[in-house]
Coordinates of C-alpha atoms and ligand atoms in Angstrom, one line a residue:
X1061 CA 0.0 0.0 0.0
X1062 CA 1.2 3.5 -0.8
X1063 CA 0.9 5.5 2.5
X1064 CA 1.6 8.9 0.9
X1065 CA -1.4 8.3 -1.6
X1066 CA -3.9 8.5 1.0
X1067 CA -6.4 10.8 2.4
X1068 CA -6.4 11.9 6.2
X1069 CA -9.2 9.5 6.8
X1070 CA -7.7 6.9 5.4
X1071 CA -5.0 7.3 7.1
X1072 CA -6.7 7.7 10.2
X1073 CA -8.7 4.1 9.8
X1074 CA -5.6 2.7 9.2
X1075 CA -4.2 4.3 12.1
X1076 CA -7.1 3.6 14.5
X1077 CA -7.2 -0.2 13.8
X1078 CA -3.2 -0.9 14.3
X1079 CA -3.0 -1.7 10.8
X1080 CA -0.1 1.3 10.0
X1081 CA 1.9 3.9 12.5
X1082 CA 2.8 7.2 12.3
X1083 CA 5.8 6.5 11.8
X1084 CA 5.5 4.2 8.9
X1085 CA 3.0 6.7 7.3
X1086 CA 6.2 9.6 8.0
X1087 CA 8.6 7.8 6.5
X1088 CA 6.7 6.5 3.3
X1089 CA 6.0 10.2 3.1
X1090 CA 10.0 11.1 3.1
X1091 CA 10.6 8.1 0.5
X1092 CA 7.8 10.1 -1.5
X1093 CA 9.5 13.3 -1.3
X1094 CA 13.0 11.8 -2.2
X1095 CA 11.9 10.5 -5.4
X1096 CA 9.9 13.3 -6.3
X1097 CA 11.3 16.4 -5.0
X1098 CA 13.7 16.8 -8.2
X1099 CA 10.9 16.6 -10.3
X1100 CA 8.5 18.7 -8.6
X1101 CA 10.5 21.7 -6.1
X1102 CA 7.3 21.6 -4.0
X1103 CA 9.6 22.0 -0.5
X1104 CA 12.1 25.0 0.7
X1105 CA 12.8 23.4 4.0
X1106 CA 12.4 19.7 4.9
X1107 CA 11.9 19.0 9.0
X1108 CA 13.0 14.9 8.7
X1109 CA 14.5 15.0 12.0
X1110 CA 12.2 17.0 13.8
X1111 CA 9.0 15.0 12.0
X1112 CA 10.0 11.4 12.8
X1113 CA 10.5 12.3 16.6
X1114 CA 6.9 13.9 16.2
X1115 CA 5.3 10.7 14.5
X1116 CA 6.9 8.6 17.4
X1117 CA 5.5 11.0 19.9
X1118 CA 2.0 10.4 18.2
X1119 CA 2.1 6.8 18.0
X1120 CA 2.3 7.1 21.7
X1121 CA -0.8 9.3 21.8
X1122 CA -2.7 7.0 19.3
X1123 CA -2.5 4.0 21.8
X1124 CA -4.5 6.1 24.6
X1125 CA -7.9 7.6 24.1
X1126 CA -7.4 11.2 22.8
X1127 CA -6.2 11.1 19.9
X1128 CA -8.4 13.3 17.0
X1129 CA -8.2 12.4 13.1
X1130 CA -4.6 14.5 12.9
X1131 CA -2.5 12.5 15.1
X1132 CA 0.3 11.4 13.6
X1133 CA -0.6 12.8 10.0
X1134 CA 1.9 14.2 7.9
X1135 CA 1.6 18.2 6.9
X1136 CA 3.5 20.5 4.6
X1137 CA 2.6 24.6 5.6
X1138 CA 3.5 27.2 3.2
X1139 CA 6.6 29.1 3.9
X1140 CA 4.0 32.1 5.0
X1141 CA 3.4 30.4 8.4
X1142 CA 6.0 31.0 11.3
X1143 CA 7.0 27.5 13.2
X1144 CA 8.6 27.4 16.1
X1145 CA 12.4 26.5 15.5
X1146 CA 12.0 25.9 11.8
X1147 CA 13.1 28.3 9.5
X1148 CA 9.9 30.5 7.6
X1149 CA 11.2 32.3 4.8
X1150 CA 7.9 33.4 3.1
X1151 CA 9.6 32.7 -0.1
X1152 CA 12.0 35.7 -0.2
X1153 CA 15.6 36.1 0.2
X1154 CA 15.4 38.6 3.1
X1155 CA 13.7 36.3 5.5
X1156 CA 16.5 33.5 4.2
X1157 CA 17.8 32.8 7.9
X1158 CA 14.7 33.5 9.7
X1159 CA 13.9 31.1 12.3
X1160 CA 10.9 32.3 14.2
X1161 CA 11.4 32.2 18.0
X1162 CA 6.8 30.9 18.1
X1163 CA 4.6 29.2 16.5
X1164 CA 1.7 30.5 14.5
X1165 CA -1.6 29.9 16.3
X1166 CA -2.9 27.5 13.8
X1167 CA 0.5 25.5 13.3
X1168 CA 0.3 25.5 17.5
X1169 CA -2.8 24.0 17.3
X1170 CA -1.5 21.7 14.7
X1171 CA 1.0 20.6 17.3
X1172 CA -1.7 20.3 19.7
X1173 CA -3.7 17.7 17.8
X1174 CA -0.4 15.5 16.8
X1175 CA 0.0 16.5 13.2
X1176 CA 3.2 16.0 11.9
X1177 CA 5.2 18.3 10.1
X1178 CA 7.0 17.3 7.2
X1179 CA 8.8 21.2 5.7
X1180 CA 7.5 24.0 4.5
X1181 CA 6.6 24.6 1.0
X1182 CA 7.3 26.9 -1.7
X1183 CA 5.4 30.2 -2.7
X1184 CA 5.7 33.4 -4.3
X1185 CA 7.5 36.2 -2.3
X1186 CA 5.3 37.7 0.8
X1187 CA 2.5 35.1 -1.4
X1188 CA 2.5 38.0 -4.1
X1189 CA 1.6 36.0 -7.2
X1190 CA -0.3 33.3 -9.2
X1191 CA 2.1 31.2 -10.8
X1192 CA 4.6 30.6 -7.7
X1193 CA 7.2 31.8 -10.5
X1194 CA 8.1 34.5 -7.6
X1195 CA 9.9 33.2 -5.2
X1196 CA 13.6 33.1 -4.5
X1197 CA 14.2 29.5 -4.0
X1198 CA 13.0 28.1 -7.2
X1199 CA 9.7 27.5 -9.0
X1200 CA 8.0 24.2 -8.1
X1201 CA 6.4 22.2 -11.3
X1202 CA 2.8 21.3 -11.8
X1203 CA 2.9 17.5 -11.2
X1204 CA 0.0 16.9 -13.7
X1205 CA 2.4 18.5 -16.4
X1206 CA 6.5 19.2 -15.1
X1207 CA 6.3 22.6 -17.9
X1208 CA 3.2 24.2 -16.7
X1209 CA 2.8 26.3 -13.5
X1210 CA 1.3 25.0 -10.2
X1211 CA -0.2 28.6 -9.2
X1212 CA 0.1 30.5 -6.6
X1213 CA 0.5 31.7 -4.4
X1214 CA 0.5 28.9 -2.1
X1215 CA 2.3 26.8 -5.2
X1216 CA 4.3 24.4 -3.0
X1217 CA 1.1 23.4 -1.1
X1218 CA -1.0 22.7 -4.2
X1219 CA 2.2 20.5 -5.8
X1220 CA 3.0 18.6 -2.5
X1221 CA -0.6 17.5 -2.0
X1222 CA -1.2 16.8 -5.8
X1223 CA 2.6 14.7 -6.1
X1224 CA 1.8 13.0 -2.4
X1225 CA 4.7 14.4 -1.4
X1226 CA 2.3 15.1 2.0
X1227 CA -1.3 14.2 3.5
X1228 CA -2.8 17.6 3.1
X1229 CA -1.1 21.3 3.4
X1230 CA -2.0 24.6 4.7
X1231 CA -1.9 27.6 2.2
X1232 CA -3.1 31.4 2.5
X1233 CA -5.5 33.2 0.4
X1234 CA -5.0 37.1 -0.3
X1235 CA -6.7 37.2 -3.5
X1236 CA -7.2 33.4 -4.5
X1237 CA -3.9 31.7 -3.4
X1238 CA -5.5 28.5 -1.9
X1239 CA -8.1 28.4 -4.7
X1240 CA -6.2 29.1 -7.5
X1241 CA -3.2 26.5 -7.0
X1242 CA -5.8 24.3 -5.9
X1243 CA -7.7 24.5 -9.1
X1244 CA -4.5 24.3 -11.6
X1245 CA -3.2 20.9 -9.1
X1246 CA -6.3 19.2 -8.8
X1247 CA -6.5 19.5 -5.0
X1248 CA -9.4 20.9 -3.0
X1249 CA -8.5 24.1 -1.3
X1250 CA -10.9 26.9 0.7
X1251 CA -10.3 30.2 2.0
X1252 CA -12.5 30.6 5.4
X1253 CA -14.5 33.7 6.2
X1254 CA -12.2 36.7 6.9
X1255 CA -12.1 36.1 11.0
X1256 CA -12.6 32.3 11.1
X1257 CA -8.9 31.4 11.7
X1258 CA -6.4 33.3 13.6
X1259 CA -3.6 35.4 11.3
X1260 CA -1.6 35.4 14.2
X1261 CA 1.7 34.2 12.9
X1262 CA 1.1 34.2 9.5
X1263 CA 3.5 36.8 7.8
X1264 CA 0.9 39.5 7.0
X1265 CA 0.6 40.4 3.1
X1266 CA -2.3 42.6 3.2
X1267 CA -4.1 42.1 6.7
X1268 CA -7.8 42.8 5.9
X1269 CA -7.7 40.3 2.9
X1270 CA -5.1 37.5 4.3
X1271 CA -7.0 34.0 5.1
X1272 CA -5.0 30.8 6.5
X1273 CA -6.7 27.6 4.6
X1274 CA -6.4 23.8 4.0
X1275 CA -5.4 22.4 0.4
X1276 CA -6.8 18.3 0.2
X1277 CA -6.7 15.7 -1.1
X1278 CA -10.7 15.7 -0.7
X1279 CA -13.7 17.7 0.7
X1280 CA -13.7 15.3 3.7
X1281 CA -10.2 16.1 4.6
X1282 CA -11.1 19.7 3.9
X1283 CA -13.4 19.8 6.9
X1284 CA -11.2 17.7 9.3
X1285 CA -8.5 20.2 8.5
X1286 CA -11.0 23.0 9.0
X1287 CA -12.1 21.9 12.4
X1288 CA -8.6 22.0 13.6
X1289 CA -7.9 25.6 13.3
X1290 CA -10.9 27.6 13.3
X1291 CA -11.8 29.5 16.3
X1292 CA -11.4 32.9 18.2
X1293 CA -7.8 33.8 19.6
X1294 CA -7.6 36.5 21.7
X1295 CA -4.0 37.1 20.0
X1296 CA -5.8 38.3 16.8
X1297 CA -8.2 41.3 17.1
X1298 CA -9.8 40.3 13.6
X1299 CA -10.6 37.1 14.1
X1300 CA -14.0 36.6 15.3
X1301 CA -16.1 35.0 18.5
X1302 CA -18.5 32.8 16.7
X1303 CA -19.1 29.3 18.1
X1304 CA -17.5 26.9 15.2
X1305 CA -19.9 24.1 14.1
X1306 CA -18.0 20.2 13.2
X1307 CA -17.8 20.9 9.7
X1308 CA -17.8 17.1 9.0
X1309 CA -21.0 16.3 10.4
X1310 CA -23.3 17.9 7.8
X1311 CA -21.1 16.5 4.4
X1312 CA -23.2 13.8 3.5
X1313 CA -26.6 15.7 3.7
X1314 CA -28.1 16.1 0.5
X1315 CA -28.6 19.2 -1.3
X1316 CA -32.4 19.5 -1.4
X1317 CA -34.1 22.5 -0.3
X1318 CA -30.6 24.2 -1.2
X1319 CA -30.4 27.2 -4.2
X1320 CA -27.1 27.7 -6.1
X1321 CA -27.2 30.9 -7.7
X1322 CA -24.7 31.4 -11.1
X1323 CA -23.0 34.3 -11.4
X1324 CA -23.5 35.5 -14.8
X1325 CA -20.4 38.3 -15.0
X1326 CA -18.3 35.0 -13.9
X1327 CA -18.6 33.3 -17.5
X1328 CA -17.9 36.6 -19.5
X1329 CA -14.9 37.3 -22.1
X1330 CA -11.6 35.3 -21.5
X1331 CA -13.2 32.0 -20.2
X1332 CA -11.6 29.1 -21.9
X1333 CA -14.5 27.0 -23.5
X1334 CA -13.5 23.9 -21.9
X1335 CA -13.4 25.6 -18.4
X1336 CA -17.1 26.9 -19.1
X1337 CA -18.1 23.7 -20.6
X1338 CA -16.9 21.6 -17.3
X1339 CA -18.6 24.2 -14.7
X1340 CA -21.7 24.1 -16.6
X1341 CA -21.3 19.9 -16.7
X1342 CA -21.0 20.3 -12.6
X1343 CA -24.0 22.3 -12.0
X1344 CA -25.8 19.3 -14.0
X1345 CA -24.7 17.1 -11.0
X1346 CA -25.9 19.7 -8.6
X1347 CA -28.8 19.9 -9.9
X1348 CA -29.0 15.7 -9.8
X1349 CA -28.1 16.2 -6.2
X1350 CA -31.7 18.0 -5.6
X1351 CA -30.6 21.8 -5.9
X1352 CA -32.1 24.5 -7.3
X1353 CA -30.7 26.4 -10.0
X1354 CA -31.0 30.3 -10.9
X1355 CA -28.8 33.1 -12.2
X1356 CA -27.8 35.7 -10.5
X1357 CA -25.6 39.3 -11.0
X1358 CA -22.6 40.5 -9.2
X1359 CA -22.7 43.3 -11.7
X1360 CA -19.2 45.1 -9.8
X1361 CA -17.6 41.7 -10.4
X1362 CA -15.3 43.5 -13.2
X1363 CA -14.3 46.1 -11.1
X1364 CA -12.2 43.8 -8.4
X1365 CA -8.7 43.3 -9.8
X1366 CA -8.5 47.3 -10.0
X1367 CA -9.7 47.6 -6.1
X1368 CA -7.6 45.1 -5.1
X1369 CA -4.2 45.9 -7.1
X1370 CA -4.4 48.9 -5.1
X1371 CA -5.9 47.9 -1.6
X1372 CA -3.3 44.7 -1.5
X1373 CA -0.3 46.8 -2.3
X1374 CA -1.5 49.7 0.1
X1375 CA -1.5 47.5 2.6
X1376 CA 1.5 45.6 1.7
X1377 CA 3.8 48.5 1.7
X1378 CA 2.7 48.8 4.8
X1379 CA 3.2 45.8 6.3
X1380 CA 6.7 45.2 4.1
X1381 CA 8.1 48.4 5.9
X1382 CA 9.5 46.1 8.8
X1383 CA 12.0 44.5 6.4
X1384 CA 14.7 46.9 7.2
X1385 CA 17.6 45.2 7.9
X1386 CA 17.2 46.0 11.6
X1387 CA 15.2 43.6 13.4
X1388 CA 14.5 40.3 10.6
X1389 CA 16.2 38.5 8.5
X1390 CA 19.4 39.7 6.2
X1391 CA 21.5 42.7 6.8
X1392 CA 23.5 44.6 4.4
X1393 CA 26.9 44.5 6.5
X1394 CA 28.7 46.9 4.0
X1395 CA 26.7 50.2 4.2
X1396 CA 28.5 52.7 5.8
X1397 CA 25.0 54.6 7.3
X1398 CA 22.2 53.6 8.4
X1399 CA 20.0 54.6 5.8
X1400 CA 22.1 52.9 2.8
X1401 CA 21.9 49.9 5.5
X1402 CA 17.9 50.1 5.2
X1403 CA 18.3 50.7 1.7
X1404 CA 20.8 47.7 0.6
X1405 CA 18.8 45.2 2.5
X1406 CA 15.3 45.7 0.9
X1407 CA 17.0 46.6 -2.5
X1408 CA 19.4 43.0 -2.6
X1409 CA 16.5 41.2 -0.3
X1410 CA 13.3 41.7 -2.1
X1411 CA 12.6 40.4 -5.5
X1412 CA 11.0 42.4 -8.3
X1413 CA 7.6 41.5 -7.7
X1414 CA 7.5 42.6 -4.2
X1415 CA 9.5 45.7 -4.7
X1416 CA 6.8 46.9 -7.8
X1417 CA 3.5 45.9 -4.6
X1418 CA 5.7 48.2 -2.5
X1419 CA 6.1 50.8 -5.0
X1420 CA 2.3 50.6 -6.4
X1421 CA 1.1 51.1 -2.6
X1422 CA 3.4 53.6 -1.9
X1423 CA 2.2 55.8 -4.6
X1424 CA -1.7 54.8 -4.1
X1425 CA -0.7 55.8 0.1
X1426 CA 0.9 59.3 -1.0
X1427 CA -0.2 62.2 0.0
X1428 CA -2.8 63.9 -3.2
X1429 CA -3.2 60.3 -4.4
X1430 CA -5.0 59.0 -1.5
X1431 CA -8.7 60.0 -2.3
X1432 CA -7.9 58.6 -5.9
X1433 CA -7.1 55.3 -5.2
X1434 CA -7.3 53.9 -2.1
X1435 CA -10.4 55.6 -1.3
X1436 CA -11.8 54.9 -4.4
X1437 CA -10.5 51.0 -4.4
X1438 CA -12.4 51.3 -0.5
X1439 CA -15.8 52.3 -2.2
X1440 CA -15.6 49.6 -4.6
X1441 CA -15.0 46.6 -1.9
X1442 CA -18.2 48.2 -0.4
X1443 CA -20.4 47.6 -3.7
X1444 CA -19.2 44.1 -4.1
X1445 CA -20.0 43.3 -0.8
X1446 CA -23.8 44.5 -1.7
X1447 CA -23.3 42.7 -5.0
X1448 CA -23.4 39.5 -2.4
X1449 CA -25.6 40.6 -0.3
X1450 CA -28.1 40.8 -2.5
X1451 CA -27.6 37.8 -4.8
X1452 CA -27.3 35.6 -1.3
X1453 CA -30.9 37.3 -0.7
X1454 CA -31.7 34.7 -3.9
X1455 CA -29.3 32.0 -3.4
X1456 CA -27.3 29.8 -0.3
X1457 CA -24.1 29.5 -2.9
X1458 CA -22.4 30.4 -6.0
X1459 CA -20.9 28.2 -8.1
X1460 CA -18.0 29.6 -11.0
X1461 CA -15.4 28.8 -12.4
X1462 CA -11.9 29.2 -10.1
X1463 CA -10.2 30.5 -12.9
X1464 CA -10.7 31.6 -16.4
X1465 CA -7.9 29.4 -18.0
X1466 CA -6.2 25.8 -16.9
X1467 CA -2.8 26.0 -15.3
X1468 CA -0.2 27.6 -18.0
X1469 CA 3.1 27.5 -19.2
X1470 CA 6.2 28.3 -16.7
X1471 CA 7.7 31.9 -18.4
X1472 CA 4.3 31.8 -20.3
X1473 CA 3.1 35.2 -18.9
X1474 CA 6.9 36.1 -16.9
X1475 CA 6.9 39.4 -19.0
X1476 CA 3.3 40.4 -18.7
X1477 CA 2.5 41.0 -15.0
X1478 CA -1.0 42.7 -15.9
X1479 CA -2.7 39.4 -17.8
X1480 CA -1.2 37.7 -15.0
X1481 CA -3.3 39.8 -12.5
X1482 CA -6.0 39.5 -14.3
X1483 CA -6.0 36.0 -13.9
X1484 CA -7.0 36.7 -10.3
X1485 CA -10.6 38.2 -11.3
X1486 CA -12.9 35.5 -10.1
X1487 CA -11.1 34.9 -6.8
X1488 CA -10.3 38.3 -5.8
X1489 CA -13.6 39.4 -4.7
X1490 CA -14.5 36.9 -1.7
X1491 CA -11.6 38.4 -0.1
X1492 CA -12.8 41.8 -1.4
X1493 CA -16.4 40.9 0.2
X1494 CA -14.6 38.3 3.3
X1495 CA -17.0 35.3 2.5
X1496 CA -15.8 32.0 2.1
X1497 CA -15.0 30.1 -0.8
X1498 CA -13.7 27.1 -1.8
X1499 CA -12.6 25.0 -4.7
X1500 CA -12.7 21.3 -5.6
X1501 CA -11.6 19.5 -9.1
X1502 CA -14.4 18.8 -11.5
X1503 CA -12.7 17.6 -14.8
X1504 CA -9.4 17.1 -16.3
X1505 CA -9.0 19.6 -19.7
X1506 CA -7.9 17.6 -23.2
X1507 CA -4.4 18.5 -22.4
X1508 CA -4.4 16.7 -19.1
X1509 CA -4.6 19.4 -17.0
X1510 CA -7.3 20.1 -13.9
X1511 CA -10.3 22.1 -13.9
X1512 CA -11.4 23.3 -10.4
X1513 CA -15.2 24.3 -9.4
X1514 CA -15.7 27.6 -7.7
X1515 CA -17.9 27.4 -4.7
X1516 CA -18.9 30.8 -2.9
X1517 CA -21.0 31.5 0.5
X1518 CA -22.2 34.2 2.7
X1519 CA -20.0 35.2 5.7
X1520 CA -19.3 32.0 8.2
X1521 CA -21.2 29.6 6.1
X1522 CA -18.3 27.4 5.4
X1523 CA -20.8 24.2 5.9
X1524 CA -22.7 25.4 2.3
X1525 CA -19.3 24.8 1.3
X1526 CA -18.4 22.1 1.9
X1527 CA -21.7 19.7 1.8
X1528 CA -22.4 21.4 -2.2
X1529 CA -18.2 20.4 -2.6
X1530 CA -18.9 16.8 -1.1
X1531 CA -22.0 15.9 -3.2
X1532 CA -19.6 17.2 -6.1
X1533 CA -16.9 15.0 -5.4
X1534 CA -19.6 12.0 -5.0
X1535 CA -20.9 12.5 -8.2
X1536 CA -17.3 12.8 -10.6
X1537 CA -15.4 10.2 -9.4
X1538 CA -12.0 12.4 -10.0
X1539 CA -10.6 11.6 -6.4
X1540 CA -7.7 9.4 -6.5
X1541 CA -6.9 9.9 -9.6
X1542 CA -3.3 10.7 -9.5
X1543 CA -1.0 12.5 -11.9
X1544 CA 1.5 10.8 -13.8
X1545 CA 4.8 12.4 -12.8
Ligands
LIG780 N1 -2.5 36.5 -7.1 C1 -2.8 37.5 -6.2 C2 -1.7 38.4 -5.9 O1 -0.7 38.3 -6.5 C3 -3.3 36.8 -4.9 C4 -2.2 36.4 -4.0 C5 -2.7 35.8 -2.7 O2 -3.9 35.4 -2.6 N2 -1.8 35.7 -1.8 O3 -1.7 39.3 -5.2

C-alpha cells in the first residue's frame, strides 16, 4: 500500500485499527519526497529529524484515548506560516535565515492535535503572485504537467498535495492563493470567512484580505483540516467570537431545499471553452443532487482586480516596511549609514515582484493620491460586498469557475504581470467581500490538465461549502486519480 497516496481519513482508519503507524506513514511520506522532489521543487525546507520524533511522539498518543483524526498525519505549511524552531522564509531572500522564536496559532494547534510536520513549502514572495514563478528559492512544477505552472501563491502546497509528497497542506489566500493552486493541481483548497482562523503568525501580506486555509486531497479532509484551526484567539483582534460548528457532520446531507445561484459576470470574455463547458457539466450534477438552480448578478464583479491591485499593495507597503535590515532577517553588512543599510537590505532582499507591490502602494498611500485610489478601491470593496448581499438574498451558494484558463506555461506570462493579475478576477472578490470560498476539481481539460469548481457562500457559512463540494466530489469520481509524474 502506498501511505503517501492517502487521504487523512484513510489514514486515520488505518491508524485507529493498528494496521499502520505514524511513523510508517512519515517515512513513506520522506521516500515520496526523495523520489519526487527533483521533479517537482514543492519544499524549501524539509523537518525529517524534527518529524520522525513527532510521528513517534504520536504513535504514543494514538494507543490512549485522545487522539483526534490529525494525530500522527503528515503536513506540509507554506513558507508564510511561522514555526517554532523551523526556518519560515515566506519565499523571499530577506527572511533567508529567519527562524521564528513561536509558532503561528494555527500551526500550535496543529501541534496540539499531533500532526506531523514534514517542511515548508514553496510560494511566491510575501504570497504575491499566481504562478509561484516568484519566489527566490526556485519554482516548483505542476505535477499533472512538469512545464506548466502550479499557481500560486500557495504553489508548494498545491504540488506537494497533488505529487503525495504530504497528507494535506496549509496555504493562504489574499486574492485566491489557496483556490487558484488548488484548481490548476487538482486538490481541494478553501479560503474561510475573513475572522474564522487566527492570522496570528502568518507573515501579514495585506491584513484585511489574508485567510490561512487547507489544500486536500478531498472535501472530507477539507473539513477535518477546518475543524482543527478555526476558532477565536484572543491574539488576533480580527478574528471573530463565533461558536464553530463540526464541519464534518453535515457533508453527506443532501442538497435538497438548497439554491445555487450562477453568477452570470463570472462566464464573461476570456473564459476558456472547456473551463465553461466543465462548470456548466457540474452544476448538472448539482442539480441531480436535488438543488435548485437560478442566475444571479454581481454586476461590480469586473471592477475587483482594479480595487484590489491597489488595496493589496497599500497594505502591503505597509506591512513590508519592517524589512529593514534591523530587526529580521538579512543585513546589508557593508553600508557605511544607516539609511544605505535600510536601503541595501530591501534593495538586494526583495525580489521584483515585491518591490513593484511596495512601489504601487506607496504611490496609491501618497499624499494627493489617496482619495484617488485607495479611497476609491475602498468604495468599490463596499459595492461588491452589496453585489453579495443581494444575490445571497436569492441563493445559499455560487458556483464559478476558479479561474478563467487551466494552469499555463512556466515563463508563459513572466513578462506580462497585468494578464497575469487578471488571472485573479474570479477569486479576488470573496476576499474583497470576506466570505468563504472554496474549490474542488471537476474535470481534467484535453491536455491533461485540472479544472477546479468555484464554490462561494455568505460570511461563516463554510458548511454550504463544503456539503455542495462533497455531493460534487460524490458525483465525478476524479478523487484518487493521481497525476503521472
Ligand atoms: N495572485 C494574487 C496576488 O498576486 C493573490 C495572491 C494571494 O492570494 N496571496 O496578489
Amino acid at each position: 500500500m502506498n501511505l503517501s497516496a492517502l487521504t487523512i481519513h484513510e489514514l486515520n482508519n488505518l491508524l485507529k485499527s493498528r494496521e499502520t503507524s505514524a511513523v510508517e506513514i512519515t517515512k513513506a511520506v520522506f521516500d515520496r519526497i526523495s523520489s519526487q522532489e527533483e521533479k517537482i521543487g514543492a519544499y524549501i525546507t524539509l523537518n525529517r529529524e524534527q518529524a520522525l520524533i513527532d510521528a513517534e511522539k504520536a504513535d504514543e498518543r494514538l494507543s490512549g484515548p485522545d487522539s483526534g483524526s490529525l494525530c500522527g498525519i503528515p503536513l506540509s505549511i507554506k513558507d508564510v506560516l511561522c514555526t517554532r524552531g523551523l526556518r519560515t522564509t515566506a519565499g523571499s531572500k530577506i527572511l533567508e535565515p529567519f527562524i521564528p522564536p513561536y509558532d503561528a496559532t494555527v500551526i500550535e494547534k496543529l501541534r496540539n492535535s499531533g500532526a506531523v510536520i514534514v517542511g515548508k513549502v514553496s510560494m511566491d514572495e510575501f504570497a504575491m503572485g499566481s504562478a509561484n514563478e516568484n519566489c527566490a528559492y526556485g519554482i516548483p512544477k505542476n505535477p499533472w504537467n512538469t512545464e506548466y505552472i502550479c499557481g500560486g501563491s500557495s504553489g508548494g502546497s498545491a504540488a506537494s498535495v497533488a505529487a503525495d509528497e504530504c497528507i494535506a497542506s496549509l496555504g493562504s489566500d489574499t486574492g485566491g492563493s489557496i483556490r487558484q493552486p488548488a484548481s490548476h493541481c487538482g486538490v481541494v483548497g478553501l479560503k474561510p470567512t475573513y475572522g474564522r482562523v487566527s492570522r496570528f503568525g502568518l507573515i501579514a501580506f495585506a491584513s484585511s484580505l489574508d485567510q490561512v486555509g487547507p489544500l486536500t486531497k478531498d472535501v472530507t479532509d477539507c473539513a477535518i483540516l477546518l475543524n482543527a484551526i478555526c476558532g477565536y484567539d484572543p491574539k488576533d483582534s480580527t478574528s471573530v467570537k463565533e461558536g464553530v460548528p463540526d464541519y464534518c457532520s453535515s457533508l453527506t446531507d443532501g442538497l435538497k431545499g438548497m439554491t445555487v445561484g450562477i453568477p452570470r459576470e463570472y462566464f464573461g470574455e476570456g473564459l476558456d471553452p472547456e473551463v465553461e463547458r466543465s462548470i456548466l457539466a457540474s452544476i448538472e450534477k448539482l442539480k441531480e443532487a436535488g438543488a435548485q438552480i437560478c442566475e444571479v448578478s454581481l454586476p461590480h464583479t469586473e471592477y475587483g482586480v482594479a480595487a484590489y491591485y491597489i488595496i493589496a499593495p497599500a497594505e502591503a507597503s505597509s506591512n513590508l516596511a519592517r524589512f529593514d535590515g534591523v530587526r529580521y532577517g538579512k543585513r546589508d553588512m557593508e553600508a557605511e549609514s544607516l539609511i544605505d543599510m535600510y536601503k541595501e537590505s530591501r534593495s538586494s532582499g526583495f525580489g521584483d515582484e515585491v518591490k513593484r507591490r511596495i512601489i504601487i502602494g506607496t504611490y496609491a498611500l501618497s499624499s494627493g493620491y489617496y482619495d484617488a485610489y485607495y479611497k476609491k478601491a475602498s468604495q468599490v470593496r463596499t459595492l461588491i460586498m452589496e453585489d453579495y448581499k443581494k444575490a445571497f438574498s436569492q441563493c445559499d451558494v455560487l458556483v464559478s469557475p476558479v479561474t478563467p484558463t487551466p494552469a499555463w506555461k512556466i515563463g508563459e506570462k513572466t513578462n506580462d504581470p497585468l494578464s497575469v493579475y487578471l488571472s485573479d478576477a474570479l477569486t479576488i472578490p470573496a476576499n474583497l467581500a470576506g466570505i468563504p470560498a472554496m474549490s474542488v476539481p471537476c474535470s481534467i481539460s484535453k491536455a491533461g490538465l485540472p479544472i477546479g469548481f468555484q464554490i462561494q457562500a455568505r460570511h461563516f457559512n463554510e458548511e454550504a461549502l463544503l456539503k455542495v463540494g462533497y455531493n460534487l466530489e460524490q458525483r465525478l469520481d476524479l478523487v484518487g486519480k493521481k497525476p503521472s509524474i
